[in-house]
Coordinates of C-alpha atoms and ligand atoms in Angstrom, one line a residue:
M1 CA 4.4 5.3 -29.5
G2 CA 2.5 5.1 -26.2
S3 CA -1.1 6.3 -25.9
A4 CA 0.0 9.1 -23.9
D5 CA 1.1 10.8 -27.3
Q6 CA -2.3 10.1 -28.9
V7 CA -4.0 12.2 -26.1
N8 CA -3.8 15.9 -26.5
R9 CA -5.4 17.2 -23.4
L10 CA -5.1 20.7 -24.8
V11 CA -7.5 20.0 -27.5
A12 CA -9.9 22.9 -27.2
G13 CA -12.6 21.9 -24.8
A14 CA -11.4 18.4 -24.1
R15 CA -11.5 19.1 -20.3
E16 CA -14.4 21.4 -20.2
V17 CA -17.5 19.7 -18.9
V18 CA -20.8 20.1 -20.6
K19 CA -23.1 22.4 -18.5
G20 CA -26.8 22.1 -17.7
K21 CA -29.4 19.5 -18.5
V22 CA -28.4 18.4 -22.1
K23 CA -29.3 15.6 -24.5
M24 CA -26.4 13.2 -24.8
T25 CA -25.7 9.5 -25.0
P26 CA -24.9 7.5 -21.9
S27 CA -21.4 6.9 -23.1
E28 CA -21.1 10.6 -23.3
A29 CA -22.5 11.0 -19.7
F30 CA -20.1 8.4 -18.4
V31 CA -17.1 10.0 -19.9
E32 CA -18.1 13.6 -19.2
T33 CA -18.5 12.6 -15.5
M34 CA -15.1 11.2 -15.4
V35 CA -13.8 14.5 -17.0
S36 CA -15.8 16.3 -14.2
N37 CA -13.8 14.2 -11.7
G38 CA -10.5 15.2 -13.0
V39 CA -9.9 11.7 -14.5
T40 CA -6.8 11.8 -17.0
D41 CA -5.8 8.0 -16.9
V42 CA -7.7 4.9 -17.1
F43 CA -6.0 1.4 -16.9
G44 CA -7.5 -1.6 -18.4
I45 CA -7.9 -4.0 -21.3
V46 CA -10.1 -3.3 -24.2
G47 CA -13.4 -5.2 -24.6
S48 CA -16.5 -5.0 -26.7
A49 CA -18.6 -4.3 -23.6
Y50 CA -17.5 -0.6 -23.4
M51 CA -16.1 0.2 -26.8
D52 CA -18.7 2.9 -27.4
A53 CA -17.3 4.8 -24.4
L54 CA -13.7 4.0 -25.0
D55 CA -14.0 5.7 -28.5
L56 CA -14.5 9.0 -26.6
F57 CA -11.5 8.7 -24.1
T58 CA -9.0 10.4 -26.5
P59 CA -11.3 13.4 -27.3
A60 CA -12.0 13.8 -23.6
G61 CA -8.3 14.0 -22.8
I62 CA -8.3 10.6 -21.0
R63 CA -5.3 8.4 -21.7
F64 CA -6.3 4.8 -21.8
I65 CA -3.4 2.5 -20.6
P66 CA -3.8 -1.0 -21.9
T67 CA -2.2 -3.6 -19.5
V68 CA -1.3 -7.2 -19.8
H69 CA -3.8 -8.4 -17.3
E70 CA -6.8 -6.8 -15.6
Q71 CA -5.2 -7.6 -12.2
G72 CA -2.4 -5.4 -13.2
A73 CA -4.7 -2.6 -14.3
A74 CA -6.4 -2.5 -10.9
H75 CA -3.1 -2.6 -9.0
M76 CA -2.0 0.3 -11.3
A77 CA -5.1 2.2 -10.5
D78 CA -4.3 1.7 -6.8
G79 CA -0.7 3.0 -7.0
Y80 CA -2.0 5.9 -9.2
S81 CA -4.4 6.9 -6.5
R82 CA -2.0 6.3 -3.6
V83 CA 0.6 8.6 -5.1
S84 CA -1.9 11.3 -6.3
G85 CA -4.6 11.3 -3.7
R86 CA -6.9 11.3 -6.8
H87 CA -9.1 8.4 -8.1
G88 CA -7.5 5.5 -9.8
V89 CA -9.7 4.0 -12.5
C90 CA -9.7 0.6 -14.1
I91 CA -12.1 -0.9 -16.8
G92 CA -12.5 -4.3 -18.3
Q93 CA -14.7 -6.6 -20.3
N94 CA -17.7 -8.1 -18.6
G95 CA -17.2 -11.5 -17.0
P96 CA -13.6 -12.6 -17.1
G97 CA -12.1 -9.1 -17.5
I98 CA -14.0 -8.0 -14.4
T99 CA -13.2 -11.2 -12.3
N100 CA -9.6 -10.6 -13.0
F101 CA -9.9 -7.4 -11.1
V102 CA -11.0 -9.2 -7.8
T103 CA -7.5 -9.6 -6.1
A104 CA -6.4 -6.3 -6.9
I105 CA -9.6 -4.5 -5.6
A106 CA -9.3 -6.4 -2.4
A107 CA -5.9 -5.1 -2.0
A108 CA -6.9 -1.6 -2.8
Y109 CA -9.7 -2.0 -0.3
W110 CA -7.2 -2.7 2.6
A111 CA -4.8 0.0 1.2
H112 CA -7.7 2.5 1.5
S113 CA -7.3 3.6 -2.1
P114 CA -10.0 5.5 -3.9
V115 CA -10.1 3.2 -6.9
V116 CA -13.2 3.2 -9.2
A117 CA -13.6 -0.2 -10.8
V118 CA -15.7 0.2 -13.8
T119 CA -17.3 -3.1 -14.6
P120 CA -19.5 -3.4 -17.7
E121 CA -21.7 -6.5 -17.5
T122 CA -23.9 -8.7 -19.6
G123 CA -26.6 -6.7 -21.5
S124 CA -29.7 -6.0 -19.3
M125 CA -31.9 -8.0 -21.7
S126 CA -29.9 -11.2 -21.3
I127 CA -28.8 -11.2 -17.7
G128 CA -29.8 -14.5 -16.1
L129 CA -30.0 -16.2 -19.5
G130 CA -26.4 -17.8 -19.1
G131 CA -25.1 -16.1 -22.3
F132 CA -21.5 -15.4 -23.1
Q133 CA -19.2 -13.9 -20.3
E134 CA -21.9 -13.7 -17.8
T135 CA -21.6 -13.7 -14.1
D136 CA -23.3 -11.8 -11.3
Q137 CA -20.7 -9.0 -10.8
L138 CA -22.1 -7.3 -7.7
P139 CA -21.8 -10.0 -5.2
I140 CA -18.3 -10.7 -6.1
F141 CA -17.2 -7.2 -5.1
S142 CA -19.7 -6.6 -2.3
K143 CA -17.1 -7.2 0.6
I144 CA -14.1 -5.5 -1.2
T145 CA -15.8 -2.2 -2.1
K146 CA -17.1 0.9 -0.1
Y147 CA -20.0 1.3 -2.6
Q148 CA -21.5 -0.4 -5.6
A149 CA -23.2 1.7 -8.2
H150 CA -25.4 -0.2 -10.5
V151 CA -26.7 1.5 -13.7
N152 CA -30.1 0.0 -13.8
N153 CA -31.3 2.4 -16.4
A154 CA -29.3 4.3 -19.0
A155 CA -30.9 7.5 -18.0
R156 CA -28.9 7.2 -14.6
M157 CA -25.6 6.9 -16.1
A158 CA -24.3 10.3 -15.0
E159 CA -25.8 10.0 -11.7
M160 CA -24.5 6.5 -10.8
T161 CA -21.0 7.4 -12.2
A162 CA -20.8 10.5 -10.2
R163 CA -21.9 8.6 -7.0
A164 CA -19.2 5.9 -7.6
F165 CA -16.5 8.6 -8.0
D166 CA -17.9 10.6 -4.9
R167 CA -18.0 7.7 -2.5
A168 CA -14.6 6.3 -3.2
I169 CA -13.1 9.7 -2.0
L170 CA -15.7 10.1 0.7
E171 CA -15.1 6.6 2.1
M172 CA -11.4 6.3 1.0
G173 CA -11.7 2.9 -0.8
P174 CA -12.7 1.3 -3.9
T175 CA -16.1 1.6 -5.4
Q176 CA -17.7 -0.4 -8.3
L177 CA -19.6 1.1 -11.2
N178 CA -21.4 -1.8 -12.8
I179 CA -22.9 -1.0 -16.2
P180 CA -25.1 -3.5 -18.3
R181 CA -23.4 -3.1 -21.7
D182 CA -26.6 -2.1 -23.5
H183 CA -26.8 1.0 -21.2
F184 CA -24.0 2.7 -22.9
Y185 CA -26.3 3.3 -26.0
G186 CA -29.3 5.4 -26.7
E187 CA -30.1 9.1 -25.9
I188 CA -30.7 10.6 -22.5
E189 CA -31.2 13.9 -21.0
C190 CA -29.0 14.6 -17.9
E191 CA -26.8 17.0 -16.1
I192 CA -23.2 16.2 -15.3
A193 CA -22.7 16.6 -11.5
Q194 CA -19.9 18.6 -9.8
P195 CA -17.8 16.3 -7.7
L196 CA -19.1 16.2 -4.1
R197 CA -16.1 17.0 -1.9
I198 CA -16.8 17.3 1.8
E199 CA -14.7 18.7 4.6
R200 CA -14.1 16.1 7.1
G201 CA -13.5 18.3 9.9
P202 CA -11.2 17.6 13.0
G203 CA -13.7 15.6 15.0
G204 CA -16.0 16.6 17.8
T205 CA -15.2 19.2 20.3
R206 CA -15.8 17.1 23.3
D207 CA -13.6 14.5 22.0
L208 CA -10.9 16.7 20.9
D209 CA -10.9 18.4 24.3
A210 CA -10.7 15.0 26.1
A211 CA -7.8 14.2 23.8
A212 CA -6.0 17.5 24.6
E213 CA -6.4 16.9 28.3
L214 CA -4.9 13.5 28.2
L215 CA -1.9 14.7 26.2
A216 CA -1.6 17.5 28.4
A217 CA -1.2 15.2 31.5
A218 CA 1.1 12.9 29.6
K219 CA 4.5 12.2 31.0
F220 CA 5.8 10.0 28.1
P221 CA 3.5 10.9 25.0
V222 CA 4.3 8.8 21.9
V223 CA 2.6 9.5 18.4
I224 CA 1.7 6.8 16.0
S225 CA 1.7 8.3 12.6
G226 CA -0.5 6.3 10.4
G227 CA -1.7 6.1 6.7
G228 CA -4.4 8.7 7.6
V229 CA -1.7 11.2 8.1
V230 CA -0.4 10.6 4.6
M231 CA -3.9 10.6 2.9
S232 CA -4.8 13.8 4.7
N233 CA -1.6 15.7 3.7
G234 CA -1.1 15.9 7.5
V235 CA 2.6 15.2 7.9
E236 CA 3.4 18.8 8.6
A237 CA 0.6 19.0 11.3
C238 CA 1.9 15.7 12.7
V239 CA 5.5 17.1 13.0
K240 CA 4.1 20.1 14.7
L241 CA 2.1 18.2 17.2
A242 CA 5.0 16.0 18.0
E243 CA 7.5 18.9 18.4
L244 CA 4.9 20.7 20.7
L245 CA 4.6 17.7 23.0
G246 CA 8.2 16.7 22.6
A247 CA 6.6 13.2 21.7
P248 CA 8.7 10.6 19.8
V249 CA 7.0 9.4 16.7
V250 CA 6.5 5.8 15.2
N251 CA 5.2 4.9 12.0
S252 CA 2.4 2.5 11.8
Y253 CA 3.1 -0.7 9.8
L254 CA 4.2 -0.1 6.2
H255 CA 3.6 3.7 6.5
N256 CA 7.3 4.4 6.8
D257 CA 6.6 7.6 4.8
S258 CA 4.2 9.0 7.4
F259 CA 6.9 11.0 9.2
P260 CA 10.2 12.2 7.9
A261 CA 12.8 9.7 9.0
S262 CA 15.6 12.2 9.6
H263 CA 13.5 14.0 12.2
A264 CA 15.0 14.0 15.7
L265 CA 11.7 12.6 17.1
A266 CA 11.3 9.9 14.3
C267 CA 11.8 6.4 15.7
G268 CA 10.7 4.3 12.5
P269 CA 8.1 1.8 11.9
L270 CA 6.3 -0.7 14.1
G271 CA 5.3 -4.1 12.9
Y272 CA 7.0 -7.0 11.1
H273 CA 10.7 -6.3 10.7
G274 CA 10.2 -2.8 11.8
S275 CA 12.3 -0.7 14.0
K276 CA 13.3 -2.0 17.5
A277 CA 13.8 1.6 18.4
A278 CA 10.1 2.3 17.7
M279 CA 9.1 -0.6 19.8
T280 CA 11.4 0.4 22.7
V281 CA 10.1 3.9 22.7
I282 CA 6.3 3.1 22.5
N283 CA 6.6 0.5 25.2
K284 CA 7.6 3.4 27.5
A285 CA 4.6 5.4 26.7
D286 CA 1.9 6.5 29.2
V287 CA -0.3 8.0 26.4
V288 CA -0.2 6.9 22.9
V289 CA -1.9 9.1 20.3
A290 CA -2.7 7.0 17.1
L291 CA -3.2 9.6 14.3
G292 CA -4.8 8.3 11.2
S293 CA -4.7 4.7 12.0
R294 CA -7.0 1.8 12.3
L295 CA -4.5 0.0 14.5
G296 CA -4.9 -3.1 12.4
P297 CA -4.3 -6.3 14.4
F298 CA -1.1 -7.3 12.5
G299 CA 0.5 -4.0 12.9
T300 CA 1.3 -4.2 16.7
L301 CA 2.0 -8.0 16.9
P302 CA 5.1 -8.7 19.1
Q303 CA 8.3 -8.6 17.2
Y304 CA 11.8 -9.8 17.8
G305 CA 10.3 -11.7 20.8
F306 CA 9.3 -8.5 22.2
E307 CA 5.7 -7.8 23.3
Y308 CA 6.3 -4.1 22.9
W309 CA 2.6 -2.7 23.1
P310 CA 2.2 -0.5 26.3
A311 CA -0.7 -2.4 27.8
N312 CA -1.3 0.3 30.5
A313 CA -1.0 3.2 28.4
K314 CA -3.9 5.5 27.6
L315 CA -4.8 5.4 23.9
I316 CA -6.1 8.2 21.9
Q317 CA -7.3 6.9 18.5
I318 CA -8.0 9.4 15.7
D319 CA -9.4 8.3 12.4
A320 CA -11.7 9.6 9.7
D321 CA -13.5 6.2 9.5
P322 CA -15.8 5.7 12.4
R323 CA -15.9 2.0 11.9
V324 CA -12.3 1.5 13.0
L325 CA -12.5 3.5 16.1
G326 CA -12.0 1.4 19.2
L327 CA -12.1 -1.8 17.1
V328 CA -8.9 -3.6 17.7
K329 CA -7.5 -1.9 20.7
R330 CA -9.4 -0.5 23.7
T331 CA -9.3 3.4 23.6
S332 CA -9.5 6.0 26.3
V333 CA -10.5 8.7 23.8
T334 CA -11.7 8.2 20.2
V335 CA -11.9 11.2 17.8
C336 CA -13.6 10.7 14.4
G337 CA -11.8 13.2 12.2
D338 CA -9.4 14.1 9.6
A339 CA -5.9 13.3 10.8
R340 CA -4.5 16.6 9.6
E341 CA -7.3 18.8 10.9
A342 CA -7.5 16.8 14.1
A343 CA -3.8 17.5 14.7
E344 CA -4.2 21.0 14.1
A345 CA -7.1 21.2 16.5
L346 CA -4.9 19.5 19.2
I347 CA -2.0 21.9 18.4
E348 CA -4.5 24.9 18.9
R349 CA -5.7 23.5 22.3
L350 CA -2.3 22.7 23.5
S351 CA 0.1 25.4 22.2
G352 CA -1.1 27.8 24.9
R353 CA 0.1 25.5 27.5
T354 CA 3.8 26.4 27.2
A355 CA 6.3 26.0 30.1
L356 CA 5.6 29.6 31.2
F357 CA 1.8 29.0 31.2
S358 CA 2.6 25.9 33.1
R359 CA 4.4 27.5 35.8
L360 CA 2.0 30.3 36.3
T361 CA -1.2 28.2 36.3
G362 CA -0.1 24.6 37.0
G363 CA -2.2 23.6 33.9
G364 CA 0.4 23.2 31.3
L365 CA 2.0 20.0 29.6
A366 CA 2.9 17.6 32.3
G367 CA 5.6 16.3 30.0
A368 CA 7.1 19.8 29.1
S369 CA 10.1 19.7 31.6
T370 CA 11.0 16.1 30.6
R371 CA 11.0 16.6 26.8
G372 CA 14.8 16.4 26.8
E373 CA 14.6 13.0 28.6
R374 CA 12.3 11.6 25.9
E375 CA 14.4 12.9 23.1
R376 CA 17.5 11.4 24.8
Y377 CA 15.6 8.1 25.2
A378 CA 14.5 7.9 21.6
R379 CA 18.0 9.0 20.4
E380 CA 19.6 6.2 22.5
A381 CA 17.1 3.6 21.3
K382 CA 17.8 4.6 17.6
D383 CA 21.5 4.4 18.1
V384 CA 21.3 0.9 19.7
W385 CA 19.0 -0.3 16.8
A386 CA 21.2 1.4 14.2
K387 CA 24.2 -0.3 15.6
E388 CA 22.4 -3.7 15.8
L389 CA 21.2 -3.5 12.2
A390 CA 24.5 -2.4 10.9
E391 CA 26.1 -5.5 12.4
W392 CA 23.3 -7.9 11.4
H393 CA 24.8 -9.1 8.2
H394 CA 22.9 -12.3 7.8
E395 CA 20.3 -14.6 9.6
K396 CA 21.8 -16.9 12.2
D397 CA 19.3 -19.6 12.7
A398 CA 20.6 -23.1 11.9
W399 CA 18.9 -23.5 8.6
S400 CA 20.0 -20.1 7.3
L401 CA 23.6 -20.7 8.4
E402 CA 23.5 -24.1 6.6
V403 CA 22.2 -22.9 3.3
S404 CA 24.4 -19.7 3.1
K405 CA 27.6 -21.5 4.1
G406 CA 30.1 -20.9 1.4
A407 CA 27.4 -19.4 -0.8
K408 CA 28.5 -17.0 -3.6
E409 CA 25.3 -15.2 -3.5
M410 CA 24.7 -12.1 -1.4
H411 CA 23.2 -12.0 2.0
P412 CA 19.8 -10.6 1.6
R413 CA 20.3 -8.0 4.4
Q414 CA 23.6 -6.8 3.2
M415 CA 22.0 -6.4 -0.2
L416 CA 19.1 -4.4 1.3
R417 CA 21.4 -2.2 3.0
E418 CA 23.2 -1.4 -0.2
L419 CA 19.8 -0.5 -1.7
E420 CA 19.2 1.8 1.0
K421 CA 22.3 3.6 0.7
A422 CA 21.7 4.2 -3.0
M423 CA 18.2 5.1 -2.8
P424 CA 17.4 8.5 -4.6
A425 CA 15.9 11.2 -2.3
D426 CA 12.5 11.4 -3.8
A427 CA 12.1 7.7 -4.8
M428 CA 8.8 5.9 -4.6
V429 CA 9.1 2.2 -3.5
S430 CA 6.5 -0.4 -3.6
T431 CA 7.1 -3.6 -1.7
D432 CA 5.6 -7.1 -2.3
I433 CA 4.9 -9.9 0.1
G434 CA 7.7 -12.2 0.7
N435 CA 10.5 -12.8 3.2
I436 CA 13.0 -10.3 1.7
C437 CA 10.4 -7.7 0.9
Q438 CA 9.4 -7.7 4.6
I439 CA 12.9 -7.7 5.9
A440 CA 13.3 -4.7 3.7
N441 CA 11.0 -2.8 6.3
S442 CA 14.0 -2.3 8.4
Y443 CA 15.8 -0.6 5.6
L444 CA 13.3 1.7 4.0
K445 CA 13.3 5.3 5.2
F446 CA 11.6 8.2 3.6
E447 CA 11.5 11.9 4.0
R448 CA 8.3 12.7 2.2
P449 CA 5.0 11.2 2.2
R450 CA 3.4 9.2 -0.7
S451 CA 6.6 7.3 -1.1
M452 CA 6.2 3.8 0.3
F453 CA 3.6 1.4 -1.2
G454 CA 3.5 -1.7 0.6
A455 CA 1.0 -4.6 -0.3
M456 CA -0.8 -3.7 2.9
M457 CA -3.0 -6.1 4.7
F458 CA -4.6 -8.1 1.7
G459 CA -1.0 -9.2 1.4
N460 CA -1.1 -10.6 -2.0
C461 CA 2.1 -11.7 -3.9
G462 CA 2.2 -9.9 -7.2
Y463 CA 1.2 -6.4 -5.9
A464 CA 4.4 -4.4 -6.0
F465 CA 5.3 -4.2 -9.7
P466 CA 2.0 -3.1 -11.3
T467 CA 1.3 -0.9 -8.4
M468 CA 4.5 1.0 -9.1
I469 CA 3.7 1.4 -12.7
G470 CA 0.6 3.2 -11.6
C471 CA 2.5 5.3 -9.3
K472 CA 4.9 6.2 -12.1
V473 CA 1.9 7.2 -14.4
A474 CA 0.9 9.7 -11.5
A475 CA 4.3 11.0 -10.8
P476 CA 6.5 10.6 -13.8
E477 CA 9.2 12.8 -12.5
R478 CA 9.9 10.6 -9.4
P479 CA 12.2 7.4 -9.6
A480 CA 10.0 4.5 -9.3
I481 CA 11.2 1.1 -7.8
A482 CA 9.5 -2.1 -7.0
Y483 CA 10.9 -4.7 -4.6
V484 CA 9.6 -8.1 -5.5
G485 CA 10.6 -11.6 -4.5
D486 CA 11.3 -14.1 -7.3
G487 CA 8.1 -16.1 -6.7
A488 CA 5.9 -13.0 -6.7
W489 CA 7.8 -11.8 -9.9
G490 CA 6.7 -14.9 -11.8
M491 CA 3.0 -13.5 -11.1
S492 CA 3.7 -10.1 -12.2
F493 CA 6.4 -9.7 -14.7
G494 CA 4.2 -9.8 -17.7
E495 CA 3.4 -6.1 -17.0
I496 CA 7.0 -5.3 -18.3
L497 CA 5.2 -5.2 -21.5
T498 CA 2.9 -2.5 -20.3
C499 CA 6.0 -0.5 -19.2
V500 CA 7.7 -1.0 -22.6
R501 CA 4.6 -0.6 -24.9
E502 CA 3.3 2.4 -23.0
N503 CA 6.6 4.1 -22.2
I504 CA 6.3 4.0 -18.5
P505 CA 9.7 3.6 -17.3
V506 CA 10.2 1.9 -13.8
A507 CA 12.7 -0.3 -12.1
A508 CA 12.0 -3.6 -10.5
V509 CA 14.5 -5.1 -8.0
V510 CA 13.9 -8.9 -8.2
F511 CA 15.2 -10.9 -5.1
N512 CA 16.2 -14.2 -6.7
N513 CA 16.6 -16.7 -3.8
Q514 CA 15.0 -19.5 -6.0
Q515 CA 12.2 -20.1 -3.5
W516 CA 8.9 -19.1 -2.2
G517 CA 10.9 -18.1 0.8
A518 CA 8.3 -16.8 3.3
E519 CA 6.4 -20.0 3.0
K520 CA 9.4 -22.2 3.1
K521 CA 10.2 -20.5 6.4
N522 CA 7.1 -22.4 7.7
H523 CA 8.4 -25.7 6.4
V524 CA 11.7 -24.9 8.3
D525 CA 10.0 -23.7 11.6
F526 CA 7.1 -26.2 11.8
Y527 CA 7.4 -29.1 9.3
S528 CA 11.0 -30.3 9.9
N529 CA 12.1 -29.1 6.4
R530 CA 9.7 -31.2 4.4
F531 CA 9.6 -29.0 1.6
L532 CA 6.8 -29.1 -0.9
G533 CA 6.1 -26.6 -3.6
V534 CA 8.6 -24.0 -2.3
N535 CA 11.7 -24.4 -4.4
L536 CA 11.7 -22.3 -7.7
E537 CA 13.7 -23.0 -10.7
N538 CA 14.0 -19.6 -12.5
P539 CA 15.0 -18.6 -15.9
S540 CA 17.4 -15.7 -16.0
W541 CA 14.9 -12.9 -15.0
A542 CA 17.2 -10.3 -16.5
G543 CA 17.4 -12.3 -19.7
V544 CA 13.5 -12.4 -19.8
A545 CA 13.4 -8.7 -19.2
R546 CA 15.6 -8.1 -22.2
A547 CA 13.6 -10.5 -24.4
M548 CA 10.6 -8.2 -23.3
G549 CA 12.2 -5.1 -24.4
A550 CA 13.4 -3.9 -21.1
E551 CA 16.9 -3.6 -19.6
G552 CA 18.0 -6.6 -17.5
V553 CA 20.8 -6.7 -15.0
T554 CA 22.0 -9.6 -12.9
V555 CA 23.7 -8.5 -9.8
D556 CA 25.8 -10.9 -7.7
S557 CA 28.1 -8.7 -5.7
L558 CA 27.4 -6.3 -3.0
A559 CA 29.6 -3.6 -4.6
D560 CA 27.4 -3.7 -7.7
V561 CA 24.1 -3.2 -6.0
G562 CA 24.1 0.6 -5.4
P563 CA 25.4 1.4 -8.8
A564 CA 22.8 -1.0 -10.4
L565 CA 20.0 0.8 -8.6
A566 CA 21.4 4.2 -9.5
A567 CA 21.5 3.3 -13.2
A568 CA 18.0 1.8 -13.1
C569 CA 16.9 5.0 -11.8
K570 CA 18.7 7.2 -14.2
A571 CA 17.5 5.0 -17.0
Q572 CA 13.9 6.1 -16.3
G573 CA 14.9 9.5 -17.5
E574 CA 15.7 7.9 -20.7
G575 CA 12.5 6.1 -20.9
K576 CA 13.9 2.7 -20.1
T577 CA 12.5 0.2 -17.8
T578 CA 15.2 -1.9 -15.9
I579 CA 14.8 -5.2 -14.1
V580 CA 17.6 -5.7 -11.5
E581 CA 18.0 -9.3 -10.5
M582 CA 19.6 -9.7 -7.2
M583 CA 21.2 -13.2 -6.7
V584 CA 20.8 -13.8 -3.0
T585 CA 21.2 -16.8 -0.6
R586 CA 18.3 -18.9 0.6
E587 CA 18.5 -17.7 4.2
L588 CA 15.3 -16.7 5.7
G589 CA 14.5 -14.0 8.3
D590 CA 11.9 -14.4 11.0
P591 CA 8.3 -15.3 10.1
F592 CA 5.5 -12.8 9.9
R593 CA 3.7 -14.4 12.8
R594 CA 4.4 -17.1 15.3
D595 CA 1.0 -17.7 16.1
A596 CA -0.1 -18.4 12.6
L597 CA 0.7 -22.2 12.6
K598 CA 0.6 -25.2 15.1
L599 CA 3.2 -27.9 15.1
P600 CA 1.7 -30.9 13.1
H601 CA -0.1 -33.6 15.1
R602 CA -1.2 -36.6 13.2
L603 CA -3.5 -39.5 14.4
L604 CA -3.7 -41.9 11.4
D605 CA -0.7 -44.4 11.3
K606 CA 0.0 -43.5 7.5
Y607 CA 0.7 -40.0 8.5
K608 CA 2.5 -40.5 11.6
A609 CA 5.9 -39.8 10.2
Y610 CA 4.5 -36.4 9.3
S611 CA 4.3 -35.2 12.8
A612 CA 6.5 -32.7 14.4
A613 CA 10.1 -34.0 14.5
Ligands
TPP701 C1 -1.3 -14.3 -4.4 C2 -0.6 -15.0 -3.1 N1 -0.4 -16.3 -3.1 C3 0.2 -16.9 -2.2 C4 0.6 -16.3 -1.1 C5 1.3 -16.9 0.1 N2 2.6 -16.4 0.1 C6 3.0 -15.5 1.0 S1 4.6 -15.1 0.9 C7 4.9 -16.2 -0.3 C8 6.4 -16.5 -0.7 C9 6.9 -15.3 -1.5 O1 7.9 -15.7 -2.3 P1 8.9 -14.7 -3.0 O2 8.1 -13.7 -3.7 O3 10.0 -15.5 -3.8 O4 9.7 -13.9 -1.9 P2 10.7 -14.5 -0.7 O5 9.8 -14.9 0.4 O6 11.5 -15.6 -1.4 O7 11.5 -13.4 -0.4 C10 3.7 -16.8 -0.6 C11 3.7 -17.9 -1.7 C12 0.3 -14.8 -1.1 N3 0.6 -14.0 -0.1 N4 -0.3 -14.2 -2.2
MG702 MG1 11.9 -15.9 -3.3

């Protein structure tokens, strides 16, 4: 029985927050503040540090989801928040339980996820004495959280808890709530705060006016729809703005769900193994409007040997976070505002400038008469890319050809295409870090937001599976699928037990190429195939899954890929988690970055043989 069954959120009063200044225990203040913030699920591993508060989760209508590893718990909180737009919460034992959070909180930081990491710590009377499970927990998270609340006095429990929750949403990123473990006990008098939810607004009038002028003068405007569009629930507004301008739309890197893929103006994602159509189209732009994007440095690197960023285009950057404006790319206009509201404000400013208005006043949209041309250009670019991709069955570099010669395993690209074809309409897909997961970027298309969950810019192997478990908790009705390489799977498969124990049915598609492929590619490209630590001897991952109480399927022919995915999605309706192990060749696609490494140069005689070939 999963703990969901133990929580009856309909227990009278469970979700009703105590009102006014009341005497309570700090544990009660902590739990009530979570209720006030709408928290219904918390991921973690039990620990004596916070047992007094844990005891109250069930009567408060909060489900506690025990995980295999605290890193998994924090990734789950991340996935949960990315799907729901609400807080993801994780908690653990002081010391090692908390340090186990670190990688996942860093990942959530770069995914802009409002995760609250609750970190009980050594009791206040023994801090600094070097007792059991003690480490200074604030410095560890200082660079990977937006805010750190420290409960320095039990009387401040409600206040600090509320602030940690408020700031996670306010700044869209993880916050830490650090609580010396003795501060859960005692009696305090306090009031439970209402959540502080501010309206961000569309941005300054002057900046929006300037943006509208630039767009009105654009001959070839292109929209980059970023993660901020998803987070602000702004896809509809983005569609309207693009339609008004007749502007093709590209997704920012790993945000393939930020614009409906079937829309006539949609050109697909930029970035590593993104859409060549998107790159061809943006290269033509005279004005680019980056809506809800920090324009991260890796999202616009040259791809396919194509330096596509339009260096001479005017750039309008719109983002809710002022710190990212003008940071990576020089902007012509910057707008600090909510992506949805800013798009709506631009629509308001531009919608009067119809073709008729334009004829009468000469002040209309400069690109109005050529919208058909842009649409045609985008359509042709998409057709060319679709054809190229359809014929791109396998990698063609010398090493890939050699290792796949006569191989009975599937070519990764063909396998990814079969997965794409079988993808259920409302699926949620997370992707890990690895060569095949990155190539998957070419084959992942979405119609609705909050559907794609890449490992984003922290880029840690082991992200996708636990994140998808969190996604499934937030959206149990949607098919949940994690794409994971076999190396990354070794880091994360333990959480199968969480799926089975807690009845959280998901599917994981494991790409078994028996190698840490993405890193091996560097050995091929830079180190004359001097392989070290990149080959993997795997057990049957399907067998391992079965031993852990899940379904396990091994697929080695293309015809079985689609049916296996469909079955794994259907099985979720029956409460079953399925691991689909794809047996694929060892061929490897283009590397992430060509500028990441230099050819080896050695000076000492003993290492001379280890120079570039
Ligand atoms: C936690 C972590 N450790 C190491 C790396 C470096 N790294 C990047 S990709 C990669 C290989 C991934 O291998 P696998 O998951 O098997 O996928 P493949 O590349 O074979 O498709 C490694 C080790 C990383 N990104 N994250
Ligand atoms: Mg691999």
